[in-house]
């Protein structure tokens, strides 16, 4: 699949996503399987276990897998063996890893990809020699993508070519504002860009019970499959940036609209460290606003503001950490650079 090497405007991408949300029809005679022939590597940071009652350890991955296969995609899952939320772009630099294929899939998802070329194979990546056990330490989200794209898919799935796109999620909880820096879901997507493969990361908003509801996972998966089909149709998948998609809580009703956003400054939650005894601290999560370390939101087009309004937030995320800067910023830095070199 050909990908664009130039950055498309946010307006065009947002219009494409809005067409998915509103159900606007595409070109005449659009195929019933719009992702037919598309190779998708699917990962996340919540693991491929999906064994918790609340589904926070990977049920969103299976909802997305189901919708992608239904749209005709050939999906292979290579995900962390265990829960690795917050791993960002961390990688394992030594030892061994094992890719263990899952044969007994979660109830209700067993035959979702039976018609796909690869049968929707699901692999969990652990650290250490095979077989992976409940005690095996997990590979990181970025590990799974780097492993898959650097020969792993050929060994475990027989793919001779790289995937057309890497999809991560659906994450259990939003990845907006500063949490984007911590997110293993986004970190795995960035790892795809490192190998010049387009990527899209999906996350779901928590409800009042601090859990992502099944309706949210399902709605986000439906939207995600439609979005990928539109991006493919319009040739908008890019190797220069990943799309960070956050879907609102479906219990609040249908998502109002799609918002093309930037990474916010006001987080939805912050990490907390409470002294227990001596040098021991309990880790926690404090909701914003209200917590001491919550920063105010300063951007009108932020992902945080959009998800709070019940909108679908889509942000372009790049792997380039270089500050683009305004002309004034570049001038100041040039002056500083000159003084240091002098």
PDB file of N, CA and C in Angstrom, residues 194-296:
ATOM      1  N   UNK A 194       9.355   4.497  13.667  1.00  0.00           N
ATOM      2  CA  UNK A 194      10.805   4.285  13.613  1.00  0.00           C
ATOM      3  C   UNK A 194      11.191   3.365  12.459  1.00  0.00           C
ATOM      4  N   UNK A 195      10.267   2.502  12.046  1.00  0.00           N
ATOM      5  CA  UNK A 195      10.502   1.600  10.918  1.00  0.00           C
ATOM      6  C   UNK A 195       9.758   2.067   9.669  1.00  0.00           C
ATOM      7  N   UNK A 196       9.294   3.316   9.702  1.00  0.00           N
ATOM      8  CA  UNK A 196       8.607   3.945   8.574  1.00  0.00           C
ATOM      9  C   UNK A 196       7.351   3.192   8.165  1.00  0.00           C
ATOM     10  N   UNK A 197       6.585   2.748   9.171  1.00  0.00           N
ATOM     11  CA  UNK A 197       5.298   2.107   8.942  1.00  0.00           C
ATOM     12  C   UNK A 197       4.223   2.996   9.568  1.00  0.00           C
ATOM     13  N   UNK A 198       3.166   3.336   8.852  1.00  0.00           N
ATOM     14  CA  UNK A 198       2.097   4.168   9.411  1.00  0.00           C
ATOM     15  C   UNK A 198       1.479   3.513  10.644  1.00  0.00           C
ATOM     16  N   UNK A 199       0.948   4.338  11.541  1.00  0.00           N
ATOM     17  CA  UNK A 199       0.389   3.798  12.784  1.00  0.00           C
ATOM     18  C   UNK A 199      -0.782   4.648  13.272  1.00  0.00           C
ATOM     19  N   UNK A 200      -1.725   3.975  13.917  1.00  0.00           N
ATOM     20  CA  UNK A 200      -2.869   4.636  14.538  1.00  0.00           C
ATOM     21  C   UNK A 200      -3.065   4.019  15.917  1.00  0.00           C
ATOM     22  N   UNK A 201      -3.147   4.870  16.946  1.00  0.00           N
ATOM     23  CA  UNK A 201      -3.359   4.417  18.323  1.00  0.00           C
ATOM     24  C   UNK A 201      -4.775   4.770  18.762  1.00  0.00           C
ATOM     25  N   UNK A 202      -5.458   3.825  19.408  1.00  0.00           N
ATOM     26  CA  UNK A 202      -6.826   4.037  19.864  1.00  0.00           C
ATOM     27  C   UNK A 202      -6.914   3.879  21.383  1.00  0.00           C
ATOM     28  N   UNK A 203      -7.662   4.777  22.022  1.00  0.00           N
ATOM     29  CA  UNK A 203      -7.887   4.715  23.471  1.00  0.00           C
ATOM     30  C   UNK A 203      -9.337   5.049  23.764  1.00  0.00           C
ATOM     31  N   UNK A 204      -9.856   4.491  24.870  1.00  0.00           N
ATOM     32  CA  UNK A 204     -11.237   4.732  25.269  1.00  0.00           C
ATOM     33  C   UNK A 204     -11.302   5.497  26.575  1.00  0.00           C
ATOM     34  N   UNK A 205     -12.268   6.388  26.682  1.00  0.00           N
ATOM     35  CA  UNK A 205     -12.462   7.197  27.877  1.00  0.00           C
ATOM     36  C   UNK A 205     -13.120   6.370  28.986  1.00  0.00           C
ATOM     37  N   UNK A 206     -12.655   6.573  30.213  1.00  0.00           N
ATOM     38  CA  UNK A 206     -13.256   5.894  31.364  1.00  0.00           C
ATOM     39  C   UNK A 206     -14.602   6.517  31.701  1.00  0.00           C
ATOM     40  N   UNK A 207     -15.460   5.727  32.370  1.00  0.00           N
ATOM     41  CA  UNK A 207     -16.731   6.232  32.848  1.00  0.00           C
ATOM     42  C   UNK A 207     -16.617   6.700  34.284  1.00  0.00           C
ATOM     43  N   UNK A 208     -17.736   6.958  34.908  1.00  0.00           N
ATOM     44  CA  UNK A 208     -17.739   7.431  36.291  1.00  0.00           C
ATOM     45  C   UNK A 208     -17.196   6.386  37.251  1.00  0.00           C
ATOM     46  N   UNK A 209     -17.210   5.119  36.842  1.00  0.00           N
ATOM     47  CA  UNK A 209     -16.673   4.033  37.674  1.00  0.00           C
ATOM     48  C   UNK A 209     -15.191   3.796  37.401  1.00  0.00           C
ATOM     49  N   UNK A 210     -14.561   4.707  36.623  1.00  0.00           N
ATOM     50  CA  UNK A 210     -13.131   4.634  36.288  1.00  0.00           C
ATOM     51  C   UNK A 210     -12.794   3.426  35.424  1.00  0.00           C
ATOM     52  N   UNK A 211     -13.781   2.859  34.762  1.00  0.00           N
ATOM     53  CA  UNK A 211     -13.605   1.711  33.879  1.00  0.00           C
ATOM     54  C   UNK A 211     -14.116   2.087  32.495  1.00  0.00           C
ATOM     55  N   UNK A 212     -13.424   1.604  31.471  1.00  0.00           N
ATOM     56  CA  UNK A 212     -13.918   1.777  30.105  1.00  0.00           C
ATOM     57  C   UNK A 212     -15.027   0.753  29.869  1.00  0.00           C
ATOM     58  N   UNK A 213     -16.218   1.228  29.553  1.00  0.00           N
ATOM     59  CA  UNK A 213     -17.349   0.336  29.370  1.00  0.00           C
ATOM     60  C   UNK A 213     -17.299  -0.431  28.065  1.00  0.00           C
ATOM     61  N   UNK A 214     -18.006  -1.550  28.018  1.00  0.00           N
ATOM     62  CA  UNK A 214     -18.039  -2.353  26.806  1.00  0.00           C
ATOM     63  C   UNK A 214     -18.591  -1.573  25.630  1.00  0.00           C
ATOM     64  N   UNK A 215     -19.586  -0.718  25.866  1.00  0.00           N
ATOM     65  CA  UNK A 215     -20.142   0.076  24.767  1.00  0.00           C
ATOM     66  C   UNK A 215     -19.088   1.002  24.173  1.00  0.00           C
ATOM     67  N   UNK A 216     -18.207   1.506  25.022  1.00  0.00           N
ATOM     68  CA  UNK A 216     -17.150   2.389  24.531  1.00  0.00           C
ATOM     69  C   UNK A 216     -16.158   1.626  23.679  1.00  0.00           C
ATOM     70  N   UNK A 217     -15.735   0.456  24.153  1.00  0.00           N
ATOM     71  CA  UNK A 217     -14.817  -0.366  23.358  1.00  0.00           C
ATOM     72  C   UNK A 217     -15.442  -0.685  21.994  1.00  0.00           C
ATOM     73  N   UNK A 218     -16.693  -1.100  21.998  1.00  0.00           N
ATOM     74  CA  UNK A 218     -17.346  -1.507  20.760  1.00  0.00           C
ATOM     75  C   UNK A 218     -17.538  -0.329  19.814  1.00  0.00           C
ATOM     76  N   UNK A 219     -17.944   0.819  20.355  1.00  0.00           N
ATOM     77  CA  UNK A 219     -18.131   1.999  19.512  1.00  0.00           C
ATOM     78  C   UNK A 219     -16.800   2.479  18.946  1.00  0.00           C
ATOM     79  N   UNK A 220     -15.759   2.450  19.789  1.00  0.00           N
ATOM     80  CA  UNK A 220     -14.431   2.867  19.327  1.00  0.00           C
ATOM     81  C   UNK A 220     -13.908   1.917  18.253  1.00  0.00           C
ATOM     82  N   UNK A 221     -14.184   0.619  18.398  1.00  0.00           N
ATOM     83  CA  UNK A 221     -13.740  -0.361  17.409  1.00  0.00           C
ATOM     84  C   UNK A 221     -14.458  -0.156  16.081  1.00  0.00           C
ATOM     85  N   UNK A 222     -15.766   0.098  16.131  1.00  0.00           N
ATOM     86  CA  UNK A 222     -16.521   0.375  14.909  1.00  0.00           C
ATOM     87  C   UNK A 222     -15.965   1.613  14.204  1.00  0.00           C
ATOM     88  N   UNK A 223     -15.741   2.658  14.988  1.00  0.00           N
ATOM     89  CA  UNK A 223     -15.195   3.892  14.422  1.00  0.00           C
ATOM     90  C   UNK A 223     -13.798   3.645  13.867  1.00  0.00           C
ATOM     91  N   UNK A 224     -12.985   2.888  14.600  1.00  0.00           N
ATOM     92  CA  UNK A 224     -11.611   2.633  14.178  1.00  0.00           C
ATOM     93  C   UNK A 224     -11.526   1.906  12.854  1.00  0.00           C
ATOM     94  N   UNK A 225     -12.346   0.876  12.669  1.00  0.00           N
ATOM     95  CA  UNK A 225     -12.330   0.143  11.399  1.00  0.00           C
ATOM     96  C   UNK A 225     -12.769   1.050  10.256  1.00  0.00           C
ATOM     97  N   UNK A 226     -13.798   1.875  10.513  1.00  0.00           N
ATOM     98  CA  UNK A 226     -14.252   2.804   9.486  1.00  0.00           C
ATOM     99  C   UNK A 226     -13.215   3.860   9.166  1.00  0.00           C
ATOM    100  N   UNK A 227     -12.524   4.333  10.214  1.00  0.00           N
ATOM    101  CA  UNK A 227     -11.489   5.345  10.008  1.00  0.00           C
ATOM    102  C   UNK A 227     -10.354   4.793   9.156  1.00  0.00           C
ATOM    103  N   UNK A 228      -9.893   3.587   9.460  1.00  0.00           N
ATOM    104  CA  UNK A 228      -8.813   2.997   8.680  1.00  0.00           C
ATOM    105  C   UNK A 228      -9.225   2.820   7.219  1.00  0.00           C
ATOM    106  N   UNK A 229     -10.485   2.422   7.011  1.00  0.00           N
ATOM    107  CA  UNK A 229     -10.958   2.248   5.640  1.00  0.00           C
ATOM    108  C   UNK A 229     -10.928   3.576   4.894  1.00  0.00           C
ATOM    109  N   UNK A 230     -11.368   4.640   5.541  1.00  0.00           N
ATOM    110  CA  UNK A 230     -11.367   5.963   4.906  1.00  0.00           C
ATOM    111  C   UNK A 230      -9.952   6.465   4.669  1.00  0.00           C
ATOM    112  N   UNK A 231      -9.089   6.278   5.643  1.00  0.00           N
ATOM    113  CA  UNK A 231      -7.696   6.714   5.485  1.00  0.00           C
ATOM    114  C   UNK A 231      -7.045   5.985   4.317  1.00  0.00           C
ATOM    115  N   UNK A 232      -7.355   4.704   4.211  1.00  0.00           N
ATOM    116  CA  UNK A 232      -6.812   3.927   3.092  1.00  0.00           C
ATOM    117  C   UNK A 232      -7.373   4.426   1.769  1.00  0.00           C
ATOM    118  N   UNK A 233      -8.672   4.648   1.741  1.00  0.00           N
ATOM    119  CA  UNK A 233      -9.319   5.084   0.510  1.00  0.00           C
ATOM    120  C   UNK A 233      -8.771   6.424   0.031  1.00  0.00           C
ATOM    121  N   UNK A 234      -8.507   7.327   0.987  1.00  0.00           N
ATOM    122  CA  UNK A 234      -8.027   8.664   0.653  1.00  0.00           C
ATOM    123  C   UNK A 234      -6.498   8.746   0.605  1.00  0.00           C
ATOM    124  N   UNK A 235      -5.821   7.625   0.816  1.00  0.00           N
ATOM    125  CA  UNK A 235      -4.349   7.582   0.807  1.00  0.00           C
ATOM    126  C   UNK A 235      -3.775   8.563   1.832  1.00  0.00           C
ATOM    127  N   UNK A 236      -4.321   8.517   3.051  1.00  0.00           N
ATOM    128  CA  UNK A 236      -3.923   9.466   4.087  1.00  0.00           C
ATOM    129  C   UNK A 236      -3.071   8.854   5.188  1.00  0.00           C
ATOM    130  N   UNK A 237      -2.781   7.566   5.116  1.00  0.00           N
ATOM    131  CA  UNK A 237      -1.888   6.973   6.105  1.00  0.00           C
ATOM    132  C   UNK A 237      -0.468   7.462   5.824  1.00  0.00           C
ATOM    133  N   UNK A 238       0.197   7.921   6.870  1.00  0.00           N
ATOM    134  CA  UNK A 238       1.497   8.562   6.687  1.00  0.00           C
ATOM    135  C   UNK A 238       2.579   7.886   7.510  1.00  0.00           C
ATOM    136  N   UNK A 239       3.785   7.901   6.990  1.00  0.00           N
ATOM    137  CA  UNK A 239       4.945   7.407   7.722  1.00  0.00           C
ATOM    138  C   UNK A 239       5.558   8.497   8.590  1.00  0.00           C
ATOM    139  N   UNK A 240       5.061   9.726   8.491  1.00  0.00           N
ATOM    140  CA  UNK A 240       5.668  10.844   9.200  1.00  0.00           C
ATOM    141  C   UNK A 240       5.017  11.114  10.551  1.00  0.00           C
ATOM    142  N   UNK A 241       3.810  10.630  10.748  1.00  0.00           N
ATOM    143  CA  UNK A 241       3.143  10.857  12.027  1.00  0.00           C
ATOM    144  C   UNK A 241       2.158   9.727  12.279  1.00  0.00           C
ATOM    145  N   UNK A 242       1.909   9.474  13.565  1.00  0.00           N
ATOM    146  CA  UNK A 242       0.869   8.532  13.960  1.00  0.00           C
ATOM    147  C   UNK A 242      -0.364   9.329  14.366  1.00  0.00           C
ATOM    148  N   UNK A 243      -1.517   8.708  14.273  1.00  0.00           N
ATOM    149  CA  UNK A 243      -2.741   9.347  14.735  1.00  0.00           C
ATOM    150  C   UNK A 243      -3.093   8.799  16.114  1.00  0.00           C
ATOM    151  N   UNK A 244      -3.285   9.693  17.061  1.00  0.00           N
ATOM    152  CA  UNK A 244      -3.664   9.322  18.419  1.00  0.00           C
ATOM    153  C   UNK A 244      -5.151   9.605  18.577  1.00  0.00           C
ATOM    154  N   UNK A 245      -5.956   8.540  18.611  1.00  0.00           N
ATOM    155  CA  UNK A 245      -7.414   8.659  18.632  1.00  0.00           C
ATOM    156  C   UNK A 245      -7.937   8.333  20.026  1.00  0.00           C
ATOM    157  N   UNK A 246      -8.698   9.250  20.593  1.00  0.00           N
ATOM    158  CA  UNK A 246      -9.335   9.025  21.894  1.00  0.00           C
ATOM    159  C   UNK A 246     -10.847   9.094  21.722  1.00  0.00           C
ATOM    160  N   UNK A 247     -11.509   8.002  22.130  1.00  0.00           N
ATOM    161  CA  UNK A 247     -12.965   7.904  21.960  1.00  0.00           C
ATOM    162  C   UNK A 247     -13.647   8.195  23.296  1.00  0.00           C
ATOM    163  N   UNK A 248     -14.697   9.013  23.297  1.00  0.00           N
ATOM    164  CA  UNK A 248     -15.364   9.392  24.558  1.00  0.00           C
ATOM    165  C   UNK A 248     -16.173   8.246  25.159  1.00  0.00           C
ATOM    166  N   UNK A 249     -16.600   8.445  26.396  1.00  0.00           N
ATOM    167  CA  UNK A 249     -17.412   7.465  27.111  1.00  0.00           C
ATOM    168  C   UNK A 249     -18.746   7.300  26.398  1.00  0.00           C
ATOM    169  N   UNK A 250     -19.016   6.094  25.881  1.00  0.00           N
ATOM    170  CA  UNK A 250     -20.232   5.861  25.105  1.00  0.00           C
ATOM    171  C   UNK A 250     -21.489   5.894  25.967  1.00  0.00           C
ATOM    172  N   UNK A 251     -21.337   5.796  27.283  1.00  0.00           N
ATOM    173  CA  UNK A 251     -22.514   5.870  28.153  1.00  0.00           C
ATOM    174  C   UNK A 251     -23.164   7.246  28.106  1.00  0.00           C
ATOM    175  N   UNK A 252     -22.386   8.233  27.690  1.00  0.00           N
ATOM    176  CA  UNK A 252     -22.919   9.592  27.593  1.00  0.00           C
ATOM    177  C   UNK A 252     -23.695   9.806  26.312  1.00  0.00           C
ATOM    178  N   UNK A 253     -23.805   8.776  25.490  1.00  0.00           N
ATOM    179  CA  UNK A 253     -24.490   8.904  24.219  1.00  0.00           C
ATOM    180  C   UNK A 253     -23.506   8.890  23.074  1.00  0.00           C
ATOM    181  N   UNK A 254     -24.032   9.034  21.877  1.00  0.00           N
ATOM    182  CA  UNK A 254     -23.196   9.001  20.684  1.00  0.00           C
ATOM    183  C   UNK A 254     -22.211  10.163  20.686  1.00  0.00           C
ATOM    184  N   UNK A 255     -20.991   9.897  20.221  1.00  0.00           N
ATOM    185  CA  UNK A 255     -19.975  10.943  20.149  1.00  0.00           C
ATOM    186  C   UNK A 255     -20.486  12.117  19.326  1.00  0.00           C
ATOM    187  N   UNK A 256     -20.257  13.327  19.854  1.00  0.00           N
ATOM    188  CA  UNK A 256     -20.809  14.509  19.216  1.00  0.00           C
ATOM    189  C   UNK A 256     -20.195  14.835  17.880  1.00  0.00           C
ATOM    190  N   UNK A 257     -18.884  14.800  17.793  1.00  0.00           N
ATOM    191  CA  UNK A 257     -18.216  15.125  16.540  1.00  0.00           C
ATOM    192  C   UNK A 257     -16.759  14.693  16.638  1.00  0.00           C
ATOM    193  N   UNK A 258     -16.051  14.812  15.544  1.00  0.00           N
ATOM    194  CA  UNK A 258     -14.622  14.547  15.521  1.00  0.00           C
ATOM    195  C   UNK A 258     -13.892  15.875  15.653  1.00  0.00           C
ATOM    196  N   UNK A 259     -12.904  15.921  16.543  1.00  0.00           N
ATOM    197  CA  UNK A 259     -12.121  17.141  16.736  1.00  0.00           C
ATOM    198  C   UNK A 259     -10.668  16.859  16.389  1.00  0.00           C
ATOM    199  N   UNK A 260     -10.099  17.665  15.515  1.00  0.00           N
ATOM    200  CA  UNK A 260      -8.676  17.589  15.170  1.00  0.00           C
ATOM    201  C   UNK A 260      -7.942  18.388  16.226  1.00  0.00           C
ATOM    202  N   UNK A 261      -7.140  17.734  17.052  1.00  0.00           N
ATOM    203  CA  UNK A 261      -6.633  18.361  18.273  1.00  0.00           C
ATOM    204  C   UNK A 261      -5.111  18.352  18.356  1.00  0.00           C
ATOM    205  N   UNK A 262      -4.620  19.104  19.316  1.00  0.00           N
ATOM    206  CA  UNK A 262      -3.206  19.072  19.673  1.00  0.00           C
ATOM    207  C   UNK A 262      -3.093  18.486  21.082  1.00  0.00           C
ATOM    208  N   UNK A 263      -1.902  18.085  21.447  1.00  0.00           N
ATOM    209  CA  UNK A 263      -1.669  17.529  22.773  1.00  0.00           C
ATOM    210  C   UNK A 263      -1.864  18.627  23.815  1.00  0.00           C
ATOM    211  N   UNK A 264      -2.715  18.356  24.794  1.00  0.00           N
ATOM    212  CA  UNK A 264      -3.068  19.374  25.766  1.00  0.00           C
ATOM    213  C   UNK A 264      -2.021  19.584  26.849  1.00  0.00           C
ATOM    214  N   UNK A 265      -2.292  20.573  27.688  1.00  0.00           N
ATOM    215  CA  UNK A 265      -1.419  20.866  28.831  1.00  0.00           C
ATOM    216  C   UNK A 265      -2.090  20.523  30.150  1.00  0.00           C
ATOM    217  N   UNK A 266      -3.405  20.370  30.139  1.00  0.00           N
ATOM    218  CA  UNK A 266      -4.140  20.065  31.359  1.00  0.00           C
ATOM    219  C   UNK A 266      -4.538  18.607  31.412  1.00  0.00           C
ATOM    220  N   UNK A 267      -3.851  17.779  32.190  1.00  0.00           N
ATOM    221  CA  UNK A 267      -4.130  16.340  32.218  1.00  0.00           C
ATOM    222  C   UNK A 267      -5.466  16.015  32.864  1.00  0.00           C
ATOM    223  N   UNK A 268      -5.964  14.823  32.563  1.00  0.00           N
ATOM    224  CA  UNK A 268      -7.168  14.326  33.226  1.00  0.00           C
ATOM    225  C   UNK A 268      -6.846  13.735  34.584  1.00  0.00           C
ATOM    226  N   UNK A 269      -5.593  13.303  34.749  1.00  0.00           N
ATOM    227  CA  UNK A 269      -5.164  12.695  36.010  1.00  0.00           C
ATOM    228  C   UNK A 269      -3.652  12.836  36.141  1.00  0.00           C
ATOM    229  N   UNK A 270      -3.163  12.767  37.369  1.00  0.00           N
ATOM    230  CA  UNK A 270      -1.731  12.844  37.620  1.00  0.00           C
ATOM    231  C   UNK A 270      -1.328  11.729  38.590  1.00  0.00           C
ATOM    232  N   UNK A 271      -0.100  11.288  38.490  1.00  0.00           N
ATOM    233  CA  UNK A 271       0.423  10.289  39.422  1.00  0.00           C
ATOM    234  C   UNK A 271       0.638  10.926  40.786  1.00  0.00           C
ATOM    235  N   UNK A 272       0.334  10.174  41.829  1.00  0.00           N
ATOM    236  CA  UNK A 272       0.520  10.670  43.197  1.00  0.00           C
ATOM    237  C   UNK A 272       1.417   9.721  43.977  1.00  0.00           C
ATOM    238  N   UNK A 273       2.113  10.268  44.959  1.00  0.00           N
ATOM    239  CA  UNK A 273       3.055   9.496  45.775  1.00  0.00           C
ATOM    240  C   UNK A 273       2.810   9.861  47.235  1.00  0.00           C
ATOM    241  N   UNK A 274       2.200   8.947  47.971  1.00  0.00           N
ATOM    242  CA  UNK A 274       1.806   9.202  49.346  1.00  0.00           C
ATOM    243  C   UNK A 274       2.740   8.491  50.313  1.00  0.00           C
ATOM    244  N   UNK A 275       3.400   9.231  51.231  1.00  0.00           N
ATOM    245  CA  UNK A 275       4.301   8.584  52.203  1.00  0.00           C
ATOM    246  C   UNK A 275       3.546   7.581  53.071  1.00  0.00           C
ATOM    247  N   UNK A 276       4.165   6.432  53.286  1.00  0.00           N
ATOM    248  CA  UNK A 276       3.569   5.405  54.136  1.00  0.00           C
ATOM    249  C   UNK A 276       4.376   5.252  55.410  1.00  0.00           C
ATOM    250  N   UNK A 277       5.655   4.954  55.258  1.00  0.00           N
ATOM    251  CA  UNK A 277       6.508   4.762  56.415  1.00  0.00           C
ATOM    252  C   UNK A 277       7.960   4.917  55.978  1.00  0.00           C
ATOM    253  N   UNK A 278       8.663   5.800  56.612  1.00  0.00           N
ATOM    254  CA  UNK A 278      10.065   5.982  56.262  1.00  0.00           C
ATOM    255  C   UNK A 278      10.219   6.452  54.828  1.00  0.00           C
ATOM    256  N   UNK A 279      10.913   5.640  54.028  1.00  0.00           N
ATOM    257  CA  UNK A 279      11.161   5.975  52.633  1.00  0.00           C
ATOM    258  C   UNK A 279      10.197   5.260  51.681  1.00  0.00           C
ATOM    259  N   UNK A 280       9.073   4.790  52.175  1.00  0.00           N
ATOM    260  CA  UNK A 280       8.103   4.051  51.369  1.00  0.00           C
ATOM    261  C   UNK A 280       6.938   4.948  50.985  1.00  0.00           C
ATOM    262  N   UNK A 281       6.526   4.845  49.710  1.00  0.00           N
ATOM    263  CA  UNK A 281       5.432   5.668  49.201  1.00  0.00           C
ATOM    264  C   UNK A 281       4.440   4.792  48.447  1.00  0.00           C
ATOM    265  N   UNK A 282       3.176   5.120  48.570  1.00  0.00           N
ATOM    266  CA  UNK A 282       2.131   4.433  47.831  1.00  0.00           C
ATOM    267  C   UNK A 282       1.842   5.191  46.544  1.00  0.00           C
ATOM    268  N   UNK A 283       1.850   4.463  45.429  1.00  0.00           N
ATOM    269  CA  UNK A 283       1.551   5.067  44.144  1.00  0.00           C
ATOM    270  C   UNK A 283       0.042   5.136  43.943  1.00  0.00           C
ATOM    271  N   UNK A 284      -0.398   6.214  43.370  1.00  0.00           N
ATOM    272  CA  UNK A 284      -1.822   6.371  43.118  1.00  0.00           C
ATOM    273  C   UNK A 284      -2.076   7.248  41.907  1.00  0.00           C
ATOM    274  N   UNK A 285      -3.333   7.525  41.664  1.00  0.00           N
ATOM    275  CA  UNK A 285      -3.731   8.356  40.543  1.00  0.00           C
ATOM    276  C   UNK A 285      -4.762   9.350  41.031  1.00  0.00           C
ATOM    277  N   UNK A 286      -4.452  10.625  40.871  1.00  0.00           N
ATOM    278  CA  UNK A 286      -5.374  11.677  41.296  1.00  0.00           C
ATOM    279  C   UNK A 286      -6.049  12.315  40.107  1.00  0.00           C
ATOM    280  N   UNK A 287      -7.355  12.504  40.190  1.00  0.00           N
ATOM    281  CA  UNK A 287      -8.107  13.086  39.094  1.00  0.00           C
ATOM    282  C   UNK A 287      -8.018  14.602  39.111  1.00  0.00           C
ATOM    283  N   UNK A 288      -7.970  15.171  37.936  1.00  0.00           N
ATOM    284  CA  UNK A 288      -7.919  16.628  37.778  1.00  0.00           C
ATOM    285  C   UNK A 288      -9.298  17.139  37.336  1.00  0.00           C
ATOM    286  N   UNK A 289      -9.620  18.370  37.713  1.00  0.00           N
ATOM    287  CA  UNK A 289      -8.852  19.271  38.587  1.00  0.00           C
ATOM    288  C   UNK A 289      -8.997  18.879  40.051  1.00  0.00           C
ATOM    289  N   UNK A 290      -8.263  19.526  40.882  1.00  0.00           N
ATOM    290  CA  UNK A 290      -8.355  19.252  42.309  1.00  0.00           C
ATOM    291  C   UNK A 290      -7.058  18.803  42.920  1.00  0.00           C
ATOM    292  N   UNK A 291      -6.278  18.045  42.164  1.00  0.00           N
ATOM    293  CA  UNK A 291      -4.992  17.617  42.668  1.00  0.00           C
ATOM    294  C   UNK A 291      -3.980  18.764  42.614  1.00  0.00           C
ATOM    295  N   UNK A 292      -3.057  18.736  43.528  1.00  0.00           N
ATOM    296  CA  UNK A 292      -2.067  19.811  43.656  1.00  0.00           C
ATOM    297  C   UNK A 292      -1.236  19.996  42.393  1.00  0.00           C
ATOM    298  N   UNK A 293      -0.910  18.917  41.721  1.00  0.00           N
ATOM    299  CA  UNK A 293       0.008  18.995  40.589  1.00  0.00           C
ATOM    300  C   UNK A 293      -0.701  19.046  39.239  1.00  0.00           C
ATOM    301  N   UNK A 294      -1.999  19.275  39.232  1.00  0.00           N
ATOM    302  CA  UNK A 294      -2.735  19.420  37.978  1.00  0.00           C
ATOM    303  C   UNK A 294      -2.435  20.782  37.361  1.00  0.00           C
ATOM    304  N   UNK A 295      -2.070  20.775  36.098  1.00  0.00           N
ATOM    305  CA  UNK A 295      -1.816  22.015  35.388  1.00  0.00           C
ATOM    306  C   UNK A 295      -3.073  22.458  34.651  1.00  0.00           C
ATOM    307  N   UNK A 296      -3.249  23.739  34.465  1.00  0.00           N
ATOM    308  CA  UNK A 296      -4.435  24.220  33.740  1.00  0.00           C
ATOM    309  C   UNK A 296      -4.313  23.954  32.251  1.00  0.00           C
TER     310      UNK A 296
END
